[in-house]
Coordinates of C-alpha atoms and ligand atoms in Angstrom, one line a residue:
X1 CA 0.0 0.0 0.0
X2 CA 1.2 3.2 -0.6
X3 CA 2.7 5.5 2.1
X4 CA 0.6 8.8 2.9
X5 CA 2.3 10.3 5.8
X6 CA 1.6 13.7 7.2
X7 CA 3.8 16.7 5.4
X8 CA 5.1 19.4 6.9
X9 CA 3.3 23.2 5.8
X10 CA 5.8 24.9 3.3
X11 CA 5.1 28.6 3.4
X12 CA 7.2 30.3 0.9
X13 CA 5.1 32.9 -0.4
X14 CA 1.9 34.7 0.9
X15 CA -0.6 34.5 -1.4
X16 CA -4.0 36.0 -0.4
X17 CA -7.2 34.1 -0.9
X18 CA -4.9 30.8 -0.9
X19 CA -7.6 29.2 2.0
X20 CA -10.7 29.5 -0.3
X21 CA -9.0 28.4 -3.5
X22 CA -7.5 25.5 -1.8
X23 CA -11.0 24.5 0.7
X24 CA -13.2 24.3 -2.3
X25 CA -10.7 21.9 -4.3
X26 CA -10.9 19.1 -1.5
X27 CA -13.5 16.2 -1.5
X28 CA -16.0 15.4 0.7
X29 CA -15.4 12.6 3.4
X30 CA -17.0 9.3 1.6
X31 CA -19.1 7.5 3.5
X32 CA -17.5 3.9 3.8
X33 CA -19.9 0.7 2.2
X34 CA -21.7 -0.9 5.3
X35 CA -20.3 -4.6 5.0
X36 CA -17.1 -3.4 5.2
X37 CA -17.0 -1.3 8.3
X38 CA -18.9 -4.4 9.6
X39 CA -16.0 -6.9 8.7
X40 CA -13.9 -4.4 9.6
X41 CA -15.1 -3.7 13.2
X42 CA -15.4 -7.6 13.6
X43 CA -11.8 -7.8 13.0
X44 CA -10.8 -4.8 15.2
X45 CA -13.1 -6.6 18.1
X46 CA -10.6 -10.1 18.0
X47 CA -7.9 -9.0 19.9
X48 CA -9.9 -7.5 22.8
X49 CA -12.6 -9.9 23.2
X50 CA -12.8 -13.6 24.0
X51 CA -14.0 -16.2 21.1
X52 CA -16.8 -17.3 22.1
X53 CA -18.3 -13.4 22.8
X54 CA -17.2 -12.2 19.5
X55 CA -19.1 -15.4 18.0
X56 CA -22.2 -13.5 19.5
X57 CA -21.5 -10.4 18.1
X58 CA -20.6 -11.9 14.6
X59 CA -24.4 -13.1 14.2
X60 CA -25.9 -9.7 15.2
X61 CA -23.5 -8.1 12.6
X62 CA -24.3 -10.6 9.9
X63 CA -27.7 -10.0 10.5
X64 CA -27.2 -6.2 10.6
X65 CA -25.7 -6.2 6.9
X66 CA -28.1 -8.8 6.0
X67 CA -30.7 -6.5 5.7
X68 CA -32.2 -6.5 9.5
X69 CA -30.5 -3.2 10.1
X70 CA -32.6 -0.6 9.0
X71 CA -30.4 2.4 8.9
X72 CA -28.8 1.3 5.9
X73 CA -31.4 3.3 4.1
X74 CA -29.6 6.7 5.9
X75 CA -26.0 5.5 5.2
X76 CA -25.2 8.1 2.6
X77 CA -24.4 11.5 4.1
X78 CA -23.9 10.5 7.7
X79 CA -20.3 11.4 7.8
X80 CA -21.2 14.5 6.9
X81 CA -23.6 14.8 9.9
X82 CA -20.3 13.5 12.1
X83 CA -18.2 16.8 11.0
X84 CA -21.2 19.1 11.2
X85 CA -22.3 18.5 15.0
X86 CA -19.7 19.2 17.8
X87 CA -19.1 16.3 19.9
X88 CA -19.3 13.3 17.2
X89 CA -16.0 14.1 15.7
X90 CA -14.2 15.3 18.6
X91 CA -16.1 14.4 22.2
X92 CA -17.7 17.4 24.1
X93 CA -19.4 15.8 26.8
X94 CA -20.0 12.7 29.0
X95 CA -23.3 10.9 27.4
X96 CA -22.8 7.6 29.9
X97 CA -24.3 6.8 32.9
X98 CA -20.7 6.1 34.4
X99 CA -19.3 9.7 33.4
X100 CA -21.9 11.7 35.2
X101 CA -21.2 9.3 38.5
X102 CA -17.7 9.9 38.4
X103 CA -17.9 13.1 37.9
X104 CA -20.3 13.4 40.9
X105 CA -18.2 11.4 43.1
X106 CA -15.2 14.0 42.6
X107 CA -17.7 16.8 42.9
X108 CA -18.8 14.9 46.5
X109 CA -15.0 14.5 47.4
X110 CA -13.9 18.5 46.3
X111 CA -17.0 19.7 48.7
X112 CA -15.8 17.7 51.3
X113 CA -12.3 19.6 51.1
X114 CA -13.8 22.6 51.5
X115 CA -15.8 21.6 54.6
X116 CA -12.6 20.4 56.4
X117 CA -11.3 24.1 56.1
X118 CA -14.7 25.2 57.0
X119 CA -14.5 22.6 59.9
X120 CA -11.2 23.4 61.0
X121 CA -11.8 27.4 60.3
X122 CA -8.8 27.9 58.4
X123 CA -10.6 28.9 55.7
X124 CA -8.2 32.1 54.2
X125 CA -10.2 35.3 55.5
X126 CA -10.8 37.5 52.5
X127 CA -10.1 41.2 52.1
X128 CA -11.4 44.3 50.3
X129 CA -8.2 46.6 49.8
X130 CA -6.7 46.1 53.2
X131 CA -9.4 45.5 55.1
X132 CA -10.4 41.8 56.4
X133 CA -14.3 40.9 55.6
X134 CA -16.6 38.9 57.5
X135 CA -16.0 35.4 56.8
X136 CA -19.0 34.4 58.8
X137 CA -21.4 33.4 56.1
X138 CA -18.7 30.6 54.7
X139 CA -20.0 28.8 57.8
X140 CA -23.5 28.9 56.8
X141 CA -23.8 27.2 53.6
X142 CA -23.2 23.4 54.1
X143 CA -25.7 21.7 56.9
X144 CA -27.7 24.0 56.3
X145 CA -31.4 24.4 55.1
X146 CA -34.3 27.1 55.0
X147 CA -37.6 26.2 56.9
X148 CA -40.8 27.0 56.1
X149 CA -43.1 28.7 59.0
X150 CA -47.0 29.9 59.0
X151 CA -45.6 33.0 59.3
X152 CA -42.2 33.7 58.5
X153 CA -39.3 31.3 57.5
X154 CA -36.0 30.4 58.9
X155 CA -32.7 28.6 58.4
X156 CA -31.2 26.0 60.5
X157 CA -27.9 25.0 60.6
X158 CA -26.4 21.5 61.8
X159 CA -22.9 22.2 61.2
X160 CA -22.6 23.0 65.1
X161 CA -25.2 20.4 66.5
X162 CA -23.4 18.0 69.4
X163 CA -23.5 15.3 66.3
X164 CA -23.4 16.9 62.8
X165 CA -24.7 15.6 59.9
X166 CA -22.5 12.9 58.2
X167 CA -24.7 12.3 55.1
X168 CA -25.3 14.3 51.7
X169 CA -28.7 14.0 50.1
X170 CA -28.9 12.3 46.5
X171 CA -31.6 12.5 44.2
X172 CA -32.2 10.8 41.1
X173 CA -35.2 10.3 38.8
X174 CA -36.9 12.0 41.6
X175 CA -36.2 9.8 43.9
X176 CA -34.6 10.9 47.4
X177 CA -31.9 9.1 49.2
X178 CA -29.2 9.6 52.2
X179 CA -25.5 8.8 51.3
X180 CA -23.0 9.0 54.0
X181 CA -19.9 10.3 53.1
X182 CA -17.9 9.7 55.9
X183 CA -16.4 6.4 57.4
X184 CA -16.4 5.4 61.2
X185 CA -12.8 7.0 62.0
X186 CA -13.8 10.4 60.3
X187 CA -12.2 10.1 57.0
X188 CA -14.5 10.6 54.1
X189 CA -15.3 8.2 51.7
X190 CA -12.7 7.8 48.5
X191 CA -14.0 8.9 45.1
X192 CA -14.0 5.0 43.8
X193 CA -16.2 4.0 47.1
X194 CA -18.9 7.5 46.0
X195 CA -19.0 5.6 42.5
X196 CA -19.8 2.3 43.9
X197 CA -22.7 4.2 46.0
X198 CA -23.9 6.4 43.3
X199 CA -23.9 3.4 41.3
X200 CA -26.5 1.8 44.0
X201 CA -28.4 4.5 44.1
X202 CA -29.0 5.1 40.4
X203 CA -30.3 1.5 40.1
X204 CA -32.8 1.5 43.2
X205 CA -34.3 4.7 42.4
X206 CA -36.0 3.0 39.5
X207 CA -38.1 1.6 42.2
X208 CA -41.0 3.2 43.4
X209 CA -42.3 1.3 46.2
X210 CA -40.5 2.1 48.9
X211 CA -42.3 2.7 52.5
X212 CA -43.0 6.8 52.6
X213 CA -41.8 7.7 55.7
X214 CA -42.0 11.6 55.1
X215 CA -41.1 13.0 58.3
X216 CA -37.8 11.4 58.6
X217 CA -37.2 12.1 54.6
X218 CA -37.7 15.6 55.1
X219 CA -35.7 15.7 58.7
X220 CA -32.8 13.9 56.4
X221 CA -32.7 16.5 53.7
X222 CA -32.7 19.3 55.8
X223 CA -29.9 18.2 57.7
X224 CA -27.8 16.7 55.3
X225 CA -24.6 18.6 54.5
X226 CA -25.9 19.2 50.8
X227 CA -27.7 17.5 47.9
X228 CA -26.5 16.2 45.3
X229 CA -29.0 16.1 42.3
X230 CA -28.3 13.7 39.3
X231 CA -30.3 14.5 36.2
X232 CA -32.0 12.8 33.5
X233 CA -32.2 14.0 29.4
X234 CA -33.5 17.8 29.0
X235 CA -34.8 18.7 26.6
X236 CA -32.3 19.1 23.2
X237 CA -31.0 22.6 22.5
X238 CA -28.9 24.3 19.4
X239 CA -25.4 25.5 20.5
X240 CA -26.7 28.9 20.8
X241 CA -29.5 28.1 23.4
X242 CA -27.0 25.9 25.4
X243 CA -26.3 28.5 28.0
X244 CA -29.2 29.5 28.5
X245 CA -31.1 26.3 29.1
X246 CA -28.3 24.6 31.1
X247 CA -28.8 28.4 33.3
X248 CA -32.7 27.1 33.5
X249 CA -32.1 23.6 34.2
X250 CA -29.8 25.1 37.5
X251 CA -32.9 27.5 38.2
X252 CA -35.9 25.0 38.3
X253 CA -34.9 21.7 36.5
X254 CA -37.2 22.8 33.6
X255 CA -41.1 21.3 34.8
X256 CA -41.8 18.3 36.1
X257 CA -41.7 16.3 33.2
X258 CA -37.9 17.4 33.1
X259 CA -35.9 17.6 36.5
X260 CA -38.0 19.6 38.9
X261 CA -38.5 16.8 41.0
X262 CA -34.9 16.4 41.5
X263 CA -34.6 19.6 43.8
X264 CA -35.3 20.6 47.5
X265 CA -35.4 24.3 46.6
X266 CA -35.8 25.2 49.9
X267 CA -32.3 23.4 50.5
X268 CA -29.3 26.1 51.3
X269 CA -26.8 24.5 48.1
X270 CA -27.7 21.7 45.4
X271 CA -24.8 20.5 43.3
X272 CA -26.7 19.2 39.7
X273 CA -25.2 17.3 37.5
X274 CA -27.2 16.6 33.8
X275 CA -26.6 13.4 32.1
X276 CA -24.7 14.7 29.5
X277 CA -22.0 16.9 31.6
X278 CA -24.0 19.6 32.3
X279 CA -23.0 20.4 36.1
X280 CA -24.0 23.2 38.2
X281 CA -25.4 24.7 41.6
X282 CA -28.6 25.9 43.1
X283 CA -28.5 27.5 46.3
X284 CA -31.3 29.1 48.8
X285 CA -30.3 32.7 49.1
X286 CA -30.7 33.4 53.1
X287 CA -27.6 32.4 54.6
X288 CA -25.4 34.0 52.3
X289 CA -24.7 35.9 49.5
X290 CA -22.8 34.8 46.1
X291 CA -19.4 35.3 47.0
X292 CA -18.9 31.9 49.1
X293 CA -21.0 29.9 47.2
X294 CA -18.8 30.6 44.3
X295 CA -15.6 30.4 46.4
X296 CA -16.6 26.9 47.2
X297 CA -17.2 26.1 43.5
X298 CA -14.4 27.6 42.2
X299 CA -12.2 25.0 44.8
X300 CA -14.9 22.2 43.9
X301 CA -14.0 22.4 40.0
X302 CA -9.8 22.6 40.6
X303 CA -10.0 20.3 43.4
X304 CA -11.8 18.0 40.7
X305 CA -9.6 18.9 37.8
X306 CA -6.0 19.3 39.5
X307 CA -6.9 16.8 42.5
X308 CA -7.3 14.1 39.8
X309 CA -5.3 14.2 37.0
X310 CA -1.3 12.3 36.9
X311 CA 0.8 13.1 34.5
X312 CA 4.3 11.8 33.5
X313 CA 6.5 13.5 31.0
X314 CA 9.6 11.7 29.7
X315 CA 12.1 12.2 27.2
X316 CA 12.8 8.6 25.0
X317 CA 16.7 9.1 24.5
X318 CA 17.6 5.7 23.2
X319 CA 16.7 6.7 19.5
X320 CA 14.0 9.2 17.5
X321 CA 12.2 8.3 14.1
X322 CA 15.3 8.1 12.5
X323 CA 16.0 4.2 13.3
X324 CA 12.8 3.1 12.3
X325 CA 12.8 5.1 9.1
X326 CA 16.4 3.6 8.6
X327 CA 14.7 -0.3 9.2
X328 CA 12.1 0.9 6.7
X329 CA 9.4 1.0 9.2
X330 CA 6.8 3.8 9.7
X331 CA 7.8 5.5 13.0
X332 CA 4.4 6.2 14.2
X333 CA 3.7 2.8 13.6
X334 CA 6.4 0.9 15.3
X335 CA 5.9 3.5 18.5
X336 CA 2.3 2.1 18.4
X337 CA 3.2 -1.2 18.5
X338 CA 5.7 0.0 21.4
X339 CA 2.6 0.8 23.4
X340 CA 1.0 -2.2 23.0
X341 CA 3.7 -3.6 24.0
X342 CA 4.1 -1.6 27.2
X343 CA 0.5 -2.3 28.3
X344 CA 0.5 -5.9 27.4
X345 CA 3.6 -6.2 29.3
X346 CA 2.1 -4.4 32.6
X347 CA -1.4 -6.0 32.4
X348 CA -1.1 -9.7 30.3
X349 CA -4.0 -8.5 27.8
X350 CA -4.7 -5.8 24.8
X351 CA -7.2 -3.5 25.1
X352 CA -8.8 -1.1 22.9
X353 CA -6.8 1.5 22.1
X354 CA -7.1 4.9 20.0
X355 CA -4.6 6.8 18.2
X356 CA -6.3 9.9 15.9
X357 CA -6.1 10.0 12.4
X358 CA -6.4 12.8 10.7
X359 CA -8.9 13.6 8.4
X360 CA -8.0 16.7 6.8
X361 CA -7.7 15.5 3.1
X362 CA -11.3 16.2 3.4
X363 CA -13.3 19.2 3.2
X364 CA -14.1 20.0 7.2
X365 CA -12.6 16.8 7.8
X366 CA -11.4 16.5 11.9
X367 CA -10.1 12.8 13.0
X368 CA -11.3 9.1 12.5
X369 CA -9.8 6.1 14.8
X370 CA -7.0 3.9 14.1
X371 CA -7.9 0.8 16.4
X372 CA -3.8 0.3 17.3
X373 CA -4.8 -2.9 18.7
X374 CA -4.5 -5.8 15.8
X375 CA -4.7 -9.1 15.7
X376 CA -1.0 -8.7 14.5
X377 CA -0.3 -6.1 17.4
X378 CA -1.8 -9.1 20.1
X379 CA 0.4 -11.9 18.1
X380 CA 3.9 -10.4 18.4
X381 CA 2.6 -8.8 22.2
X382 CA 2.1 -12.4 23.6
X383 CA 5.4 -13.5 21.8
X384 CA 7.4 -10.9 22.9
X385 CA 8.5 -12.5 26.6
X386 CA 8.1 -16.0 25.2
X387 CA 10.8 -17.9 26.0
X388 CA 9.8 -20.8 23.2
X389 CA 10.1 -18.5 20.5
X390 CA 13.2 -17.5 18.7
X391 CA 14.5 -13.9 18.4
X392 CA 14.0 -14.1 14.6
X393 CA 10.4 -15.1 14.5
X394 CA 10.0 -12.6 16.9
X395 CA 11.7 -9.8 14.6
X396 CA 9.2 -11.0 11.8
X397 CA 6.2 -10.8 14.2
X398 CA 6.9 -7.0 15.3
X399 CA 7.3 -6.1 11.7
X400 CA 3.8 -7.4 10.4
X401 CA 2.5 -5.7 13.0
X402 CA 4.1 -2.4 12.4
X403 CA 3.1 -2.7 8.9
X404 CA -0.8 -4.0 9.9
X405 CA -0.8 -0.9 12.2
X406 CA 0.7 1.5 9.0
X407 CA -2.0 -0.1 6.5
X408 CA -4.8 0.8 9.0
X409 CA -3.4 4.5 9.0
X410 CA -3.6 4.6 5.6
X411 CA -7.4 3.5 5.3
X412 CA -8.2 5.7 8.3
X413 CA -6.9 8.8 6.7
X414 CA -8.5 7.8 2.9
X415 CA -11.9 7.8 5.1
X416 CA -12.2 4.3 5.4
X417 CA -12.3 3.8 9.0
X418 CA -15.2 2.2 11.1
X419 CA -15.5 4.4 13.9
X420 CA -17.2 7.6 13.1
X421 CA -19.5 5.6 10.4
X422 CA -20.7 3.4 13.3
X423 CA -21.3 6.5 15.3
X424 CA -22.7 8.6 12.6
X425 CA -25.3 5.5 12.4
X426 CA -26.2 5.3 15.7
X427 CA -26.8 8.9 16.1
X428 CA -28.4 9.3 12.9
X429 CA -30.8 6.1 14.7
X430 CA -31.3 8.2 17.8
X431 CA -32.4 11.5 16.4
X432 CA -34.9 9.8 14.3
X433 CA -36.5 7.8 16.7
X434 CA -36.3 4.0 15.2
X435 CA -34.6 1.3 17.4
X436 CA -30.9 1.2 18.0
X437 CA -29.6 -2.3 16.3
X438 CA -28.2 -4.6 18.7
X439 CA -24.7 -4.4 17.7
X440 CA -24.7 -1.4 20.2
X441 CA -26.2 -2.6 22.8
X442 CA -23.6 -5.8 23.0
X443 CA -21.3 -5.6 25.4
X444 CA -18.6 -6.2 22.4
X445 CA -19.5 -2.4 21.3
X446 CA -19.1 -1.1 24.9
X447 CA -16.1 -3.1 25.3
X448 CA -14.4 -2.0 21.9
X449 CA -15.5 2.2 22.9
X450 CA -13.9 1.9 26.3
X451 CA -10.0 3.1 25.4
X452 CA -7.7 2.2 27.8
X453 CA -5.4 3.8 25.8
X454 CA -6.0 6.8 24.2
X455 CA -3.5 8.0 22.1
X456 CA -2.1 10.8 19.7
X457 CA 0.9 11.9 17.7
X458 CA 1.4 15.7 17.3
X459 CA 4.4 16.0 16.3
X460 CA 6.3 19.5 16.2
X461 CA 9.5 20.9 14.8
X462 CA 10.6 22.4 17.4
X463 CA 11.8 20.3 20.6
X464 CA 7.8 19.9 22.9
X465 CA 5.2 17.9 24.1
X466 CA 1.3 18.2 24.1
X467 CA -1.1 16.3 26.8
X468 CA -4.1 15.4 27.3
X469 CA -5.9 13.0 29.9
X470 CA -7.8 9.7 30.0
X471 CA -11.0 9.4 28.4
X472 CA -12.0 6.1 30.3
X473 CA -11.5 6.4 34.1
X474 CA -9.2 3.4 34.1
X475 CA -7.2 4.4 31.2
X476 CA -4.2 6.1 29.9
X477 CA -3.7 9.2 27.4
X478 CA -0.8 9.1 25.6
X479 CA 0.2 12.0 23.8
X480 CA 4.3 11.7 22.1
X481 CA 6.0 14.0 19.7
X482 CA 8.7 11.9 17.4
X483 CA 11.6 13.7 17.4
X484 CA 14.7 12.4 14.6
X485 CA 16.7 11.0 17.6
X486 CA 14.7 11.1 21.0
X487 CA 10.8 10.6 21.6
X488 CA 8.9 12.9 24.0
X489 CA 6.4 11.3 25.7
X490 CA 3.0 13.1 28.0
X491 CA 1.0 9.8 29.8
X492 CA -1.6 10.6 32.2
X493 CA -3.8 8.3 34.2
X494 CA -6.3 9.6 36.7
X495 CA -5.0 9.4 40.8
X496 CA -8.3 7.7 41.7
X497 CA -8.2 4.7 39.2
X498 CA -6.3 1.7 41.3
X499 CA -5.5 -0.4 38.2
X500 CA -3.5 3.1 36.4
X501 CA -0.5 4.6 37.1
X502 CA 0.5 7.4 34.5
X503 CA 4.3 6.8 35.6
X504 CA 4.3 2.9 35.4
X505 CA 3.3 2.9 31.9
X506 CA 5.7 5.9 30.7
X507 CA 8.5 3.3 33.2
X508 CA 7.5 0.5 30.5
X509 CA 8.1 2.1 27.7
X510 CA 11.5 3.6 28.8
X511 CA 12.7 -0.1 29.7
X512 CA 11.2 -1.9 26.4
X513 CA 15.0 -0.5 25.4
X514 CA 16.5 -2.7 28.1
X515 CA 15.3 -6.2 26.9
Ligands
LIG601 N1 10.3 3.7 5.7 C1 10.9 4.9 5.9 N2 10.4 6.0 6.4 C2 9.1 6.0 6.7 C3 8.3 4.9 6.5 C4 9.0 3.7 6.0 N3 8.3 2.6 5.9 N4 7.1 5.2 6.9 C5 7.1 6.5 7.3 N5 8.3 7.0 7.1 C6 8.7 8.4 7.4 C7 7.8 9.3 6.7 O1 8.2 9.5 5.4 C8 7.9 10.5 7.6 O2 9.1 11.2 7.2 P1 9.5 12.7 7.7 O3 9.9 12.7 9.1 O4 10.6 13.1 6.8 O5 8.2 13.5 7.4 C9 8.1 10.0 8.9 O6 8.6 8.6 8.8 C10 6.8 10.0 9.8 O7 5.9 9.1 9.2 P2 5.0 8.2 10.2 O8 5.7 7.9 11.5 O9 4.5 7.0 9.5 O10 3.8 9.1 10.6 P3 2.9 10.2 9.7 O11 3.6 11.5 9.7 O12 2.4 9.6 8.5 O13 1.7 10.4 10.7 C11 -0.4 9.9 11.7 C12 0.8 9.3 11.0 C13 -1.4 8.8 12.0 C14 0.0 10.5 13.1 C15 -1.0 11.0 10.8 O14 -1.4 10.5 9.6 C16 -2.2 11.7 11.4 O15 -3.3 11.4 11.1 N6 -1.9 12.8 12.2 C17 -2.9 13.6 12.8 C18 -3.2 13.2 14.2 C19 -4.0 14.3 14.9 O16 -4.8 14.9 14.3 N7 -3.7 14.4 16.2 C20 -4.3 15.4 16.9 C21 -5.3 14.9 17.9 S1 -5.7 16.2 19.0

């Protein structure tokens, strides 16, 4: 196949108008023929699933090129739906259960980090020019709750009862329930045990039969320290609405047919988080004013976004692209078959793993996948630290797989690859109402869309990295820049995943040199 590697810009002259001239002389993305994407994603799925699964999956794919699946009618133009709405082409949001409870469960653990300040009153005391301002409303907004009376209203506040509240409210599909957050010795919960809870909750507040017992519900709420409201769907918006309607879903939820019943208004602060990423606070105005409220969410967000991420820069020095070019071998290639390598050697199995590939021969073109895990990639992996197998086969193994890897590059970046079509068809199934086929609803699909590894070359002329993090929470991101005689590396796990660790992995690359 023939090589079509990236090439450098070459700006010699400045001619004007040079974008439009050049824009309108590119094609369109093509949209791939169905039964190849389906052969296609069948043989992406062999090295991360078990035989016996993927048998499963092959009959619902047979059947769905057979004619059972009904979108095939809306194939033509649905890459062209993937460029046009943000978020297919290049993710915007969480759209998964699992993201909106891990992102709760770090919102849960950030609050909590501001309560042990509040607790231990070493909260920094703010000033206006040199003066020191009241800090006494900081201690007003957790525990706290506004009660209605025949004649006028007040607010209580637990934080100071003999026994303080221990326990955040949670409410989901309108449902009420109490989580505690801290253990027996004081500690608070860990963000992994939150998920496992949250997790709980989400699936037993489908059930409606549970014993009212409203005095005690209400006695709960207003003590807890806050609540924590998980949405469902609102209704869809265009970009330009987005604002606004996420600033009315914060408000009032949007009716009772939306998310109203997720709220106790009368409840001093309500962290909301929307199924797809939409996140956000509601707060009953009597105990305090803006400032503090906002003062606890600015900590909540970098407590969630510093307090999380690990990252592990390292320079490769052994050698750059210029010994695999000198071997004949593509370098991006052979480096991804160096990461499969790395993680097969640290976990004994392959997982799915995502490099971009660009899409810019195309008019608006953005990225497509190359799946970096082949069944050539998992044959010379398992090989590797075999002790049966000879050095050469093992030479001869490593290169089919750098050249399976460099022949999927190719067909990603022609517009022949299976991800965004499969995506663009799904969507394309959702907005218009008909039933999802079955191959997305297989465990094989979820399995194949979890990336462990999520990967990218930018590469750059001068002598940097890039990063980026995870997108599954117990994955990796690996970002590297290929320079002619070193490799820089960016890998980045998240702190709360057990399994990761963003400076093992970049620890198994270095020492693939040493064996
Ligand atoms: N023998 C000798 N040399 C080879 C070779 C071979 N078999 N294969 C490739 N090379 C050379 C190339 O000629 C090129 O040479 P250069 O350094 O002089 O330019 C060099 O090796 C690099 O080629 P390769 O490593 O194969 O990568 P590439 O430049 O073709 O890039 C992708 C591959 C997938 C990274 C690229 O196609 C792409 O899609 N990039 C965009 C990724 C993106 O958008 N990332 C952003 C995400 S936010």
């Amino acid at each position: 196949m023939k090589l079509r590697h990236l090439v450098k810009p070459v700006s010699v002259t400045r001619v004007s108008g040079r974008y439009l001239t050049h824009q309108k002389g590119l094609p369109t993305l093509p949209v791939p023929p169905l039964q190849q994407t389906c052969e296609r994603y069948i043989s992406a799925l062999e090295p991360i699933m078990e035989v016996d699964e993927l048998k499963h999956t092959k009959e619902l794919v047979d059947d769905c090129h057979n004619g059972g699946c009904r979108l095939l009618i809306w194939t033509t133009g649905c890459l062209w739906w993937c460029i046009q709405v943000p978020g297919w082409s290049c993710p915007m949001n969480f759209r998964d259960k699992q993201g909106q409870i891990r992102f709760a469960a770090k919102l849960i653990a950030g609050v909590l980090d501001f309560k042990t300040m509040i607790d231990n009153e070493t909260l920094p005391v703010e000033f206006m020019g040199a003066k020191p301002l009241c800090m006494n409303q900081y201690y007003k907004v957790l525990s706290s709750c506004r009660i209605p009376g025949l004649k006028s209203d007040s607010v209580v506040n637990h934080a100071k009862d003999s026994r303080p509240p221990t326990h955040i409210t949670v409410v989901h599909n309108h449902q009420f329930f109490v989580l505690e957050v801290y253990n027996s010795d004081g500690t608070p919960l860990t963000a992994d045990q939150f998920c496992v809870q949250l997790d709980r909750i989400c699936s037993s507040s489908s059930q409606t039969n549970m014993e009212p017992t409203n005095k005690k519900s209400v006695w709960a709420i207003q003590r807890s320290i806050f609540t924590l409201c998980l949405d469902g769907a609102m209704p869809q918006v265009s970009d330009e609405t987005y604002r606004s309607s996420a600033a009315v879903q914060m408000l009032h939820g949007g009716g009772s047919q939306w998310n109203s019943g997720n709220r106790w208004f009368d409840k001093t602060l309500q962290f909301i988080i929307g199924e797809d990423g939409t996140c956000g606070a509601n707060y009953e105005h009597a105990p305090a004013e803006g400032p503090p409220i906002v003062a606890l969410i600015d900590h909540v967000v970098e407590y969630t976004l510093a307090q999380e991420l690990d990252t592990k820069v390292i320079v490769f020095d052994h050698f750059g692209k210029n010994i695999p070019k000198t071997h004949k071998m593509s370098p991006d290639a052979f480096i991804q078959v160096a990461l499969q390598l790395a993680y097969y050697r640290m976990n004994q199995r392959c997982c799915a793993t995502y490099e971009s590939a660009s899409l810019r021969m195309f008019r608006f073109g953005r990225t497509d996948t190359i799946r970096s895990a082949s069944s050539a990639s998992a044959a010379f992996v398992k090989a590797f630290d075999d002790l049966s197998k000879q050095n050469t086969e093992k030479v001869d193994l490593m290169e089919k797989a750098v050249h399976a890897h460099r022949a999927y590059t190719n067909m990603a970046i022609s517009g022949q690859a299976i991800d965004r079509h499969l995506l663009g068809l799904k969507m394309i199934a959702l907005e218009e109402k008909v039933s999802v086929p079955e191959i997305y609803t297989d465990p094989a699909y979820s399995k194949a869309s979890e990336y462990k590894l999520s990967t990218s070359q930018v590469p750059s002329k001068t002598d940097c990295v890039m990063c980026f993090g995870p997108v599954s929470p117990s994955g990796y991101g690996v970002c590297y820049n290929p320079m002619d005689d070193h490799i820089n590396f960016a890998v980045s796990s998240f702190n709360s995943c057990s399994e990761t660790n963003a400076a093992h992995l970049a620890r198994a690359v270095e020492q693939l040199c040493r064996t």
